Amino acid sequence: MLHTLTRVVTFIILAFSVYLFFAGHNNPGGGFIGGLMTASALLLMYLSFDMKTIKKALPFDYTAIIAIGLLIAIATGVSSMLFGYPFLTQFFEYYQLPILGETELTTALPFDLGVYLVVVAIALIIILTIAEDDA
């Protein structure tokens, strides 16, 4: 019963995490809180199932994810400098997308993605390192 409930709750937390991630550049939320929510969902999976099972299902190198997230965040900031604007200047434009209709696309989204990846990976590295410590 615990495994079934964990699967349902994890799905709900991950869905809310995605909502917070995409709502973040106009409302409270964004990469940081979305990343914490995702890390909490994955931690719930680690608690419900054993570490070996989850590491087999999610074979991610979290240190590489940290590096990728940092590169995305820094590249977003530097890209505005290439056009003569200050570091991390945000640009946005509205586009007509087939299913979604008029949608705002902004440069804050890739920056939030970088923050999201860094927060998820660092939180899981810290928690899993503490959990695997035998001392």
PDB file of N, CA and C in Angstrom, residues 1-10 40-54:
ATOM      1  N   MET A   1       0.824  -1.192   0.000  1.00  0.00           N
ATOM      2  CA  MET A   1       0.000   0.000   0.000  1.00  0.00           C
ATOM      3  C   MET A   1       0.872   1.262   0.000  1.00  0.00           C
ATOM      4  N   LEU A   2       1.988   1.212   0.739  1.00  0.00           N
ATOM      5  CA  LEU A   2       2.884   2.361   0.791  1.00  0.00           C
ATOM      6  C   LEU A   2       3.458   2.681  -0.589  1.00  0.00           C
ATOM      7  N   HIS A   3       3.816   1.651  -1.347  1.00  0.00           N
ATOM      8  CA  HIS A   3       4.374   1.874  -2.679  1.00  0.00           C
ATOM      9  C   HIS A   3       3.353   2.500  -3.615  1.00  0.00           C
ATOM     10  N   THR A   4       2.125   2.055  -3.561  1.00  0.00           N
ATOM     11  CA  THR A   4       1.075   2.614  -4.410  1.00  0.00           C
ATOM     12  C   THR A   4       0.787   4.061  -4.042  1.00  0.00           C
ATOM     13  N   LEU A   5       0.668   4.330  -2.770  1.00  0.00           N
ATOM     14  CA  LEU A   5       0.421   5.698  -2.315  1.00  0.00           C
ATOM     15  C   LEU A   5       1.591   6.614  -2.684  1.00  0.00           C
ATOM     16  N   THR A   6       2.801   6.113  -2.564  1.00  0.00           N
ATOM     17  CA  THR A   6       3.982   6.900  -2.916  1.00  0.00           C
ATOM     18  C   THR A   6       3.975   7.269  -4.385  1.00  0.00           C
ATOM     19  N   ARG A   7       3.597   6.344  -5.241  1.00  0.00           N
ATOM     20  CA  ARG A   7       3.546   6.632  -6.683  1.00  0.00           C
ATOM     21  C   ARG A   7       2.546   7.744  -6.986  1.00  0.00           C
ATOM     22  N   VAL A   8       1.396   7.706  -6.347  1.00  0.00           N
ATOM     23  CA  VAL A   8       0.364   8.724  -6.578  1.00  0.00           C
ATOM     24  C   VAL A   8       0.812  10.082  -6.040  1.00  0.00           C
ATOM     25  N   VAL A   9       1.315  10.099  -4.816  1.00  0.00           N
ATOM     26  CA  VAL A   9       1.739  11.358  -4.193  1.00  0.00           C
ATOM     27  C   VAL A   9       2.923  11.952  -4.950  1.00  0.00           C
ATOM     28  N   THR A  10       3.854  11.108  -5.392  1.00  0.00           N
ATOM     29  CA  THR A  10       4.998  11.595  -6.163  1.00  0.00           C
ATOM     30  C   THR A  10       4.537  12.244  -7.458  1.00  0.00           C
ATOM     31  N   SER A  40      12.010  16.781  -3.282  1.00  0.00           N
ATOM     32  CA  SER A  40      11.194  16.147  -2.244  1.00  0.00           C
ATOM     33  C   SER A  40      10.417  14.954  -2.798  1.00  0.00           C
ATOM     34  N   ALA A  41       9.954  15.050  -4.036  1.00  0.00           N
ATOM     35  CA  ALA A  41       9.248  13.919  -4.653  1.00  0.00           C
ATOM     36  C   ALA A  41      10.199  12.741  -4.849  1.00  0.00           C
ATOM     37  N   LEU A  42      11.403  13.022  -5.319  1.00  0.00           N
ATOM     38  CA  LEU A  42      12.371  11.946  -5.509  1.00  0.00           C
ATOM     39  C   LEU A  42      12.821  11.364  -4.168  1.00  0.00           C
ATOM     40  N   LEU A  43      12.951  12.215  -3.170  1.00  0.00           N
ATOM     41  CA  LEU A  43      13.304  11.728  -1.834  1.00  0.00           C
ATOM     42  C   LEU A  43      12.208  10.807  -1.287  1.00  0.00           C
ATOM     43  N   LEU A  44      10.973  11.142  -1.535  1.00  0.00           N
ATOM     44  CA  LEU A  44       9.860  10.275  -1.123  1.00  0.00           C
ATOM     45  C   LEU A  44       9.977   8.902  -1.781  1.00  0.00           C
ATOM     46  N   MET A  45      10.388   8.887  -3.044  1.00  0.00           N
ATOM     47  CA  MET A  45      10.603   7.603  -3.727  1.00  0.00           C
ATOM     48  C   MET A  45      11.744   6.819  -3.075  1.00  0.00           C
ATOM     49  N   TYR A  46      12.835   7.529  -2.736  1.00  0.00           N
ATOM     50  CA  TYR A  46      13.953   6.864  -2.071  1.00  0.00           C
ATOM     51  C   TYR A  46      13.539   6.304  -0.716  1.00  0.00           C
ATOM     52  N   LEU A  47      12.659   6.999   0.000  1.00  0.00           N
ATOM     53  CA  LEU A  47      12.224   6.525   1.309  1.00  0.00           C
ATOM     54  C   LEU A  47      11.282   5.328   1.205  1.00  0.00           C
ATOM     55  N   SER A  48      10.418   5.343   0.232  1.00  0.00           N
ATOM     56  CA  SER A  48       9.439   4.272   0.090  1.00  0.00           C
ATOM     57  C   SER A  48      10.069   2.998  -0.469  1.00  0.00           C
ATOM     58  N   PHE A  49      10.840   3.152  -1.526  1.00  0.00           N
ATOM     59  CA  PHE A  49      11.524   2.013  -2.127  1.00  0.00           C
ATOM     60  C   PHE A  49      12.955   2.000  -1.596  1.00  0.00           C
ATOM     61  N   ASP A  50      13.689   0.976  -1.854  1.00  0.00           N
ATOM     62  CA  ASP A  50      15.073   0.976  -1.375  1.00  0.00           C
ATOM     63  C   ASP A  50      15.977   1.744  -2.333  1.00  0.00           C
ATOM     64  N   MET A  51      17.151   2.125  -1.832  1.00  0.00           N
ATOM     65  CA  MET A  51      18.072   2.965  -2.597  1.00  0.00           C
ATOM     66  C   MET A  51      18.511   2.275  -3.887  1.00  0.00           C
ATOM     67  N   LYS A  52      18.735   0.973  -3.819  1.00  0.00           N
ATOM     68  CA  LYS A  52      19.219   0.238  -4.983  1.00  0.00           C
ATOM     69  C   LYS A  52      18.195   0.269  -6.123  1.00  0.00           C
ATOM     70  N   THR A  53      16.933   0.119  -5.797  1.00  0.00           N
ATOM     71  CA  THR A  53      15.872   0.118  -6.809  1.00  0.00           C
ATOM     72  C   THR A  53      15.758   1.480  -7.494  1.00  0.00           C
ATOM     73  N   ILE A  54      15.788   2.550  -6.714  1.00  0.00           N
ATOM     74  CA  ILE A  54      15.640   3.880  -7.285  1.00  0.00           C
ATOM     75  C   ILE A  54      16.879   4.269  -8.084  1.00  0.00           C
TER      76      ILE A  54
END
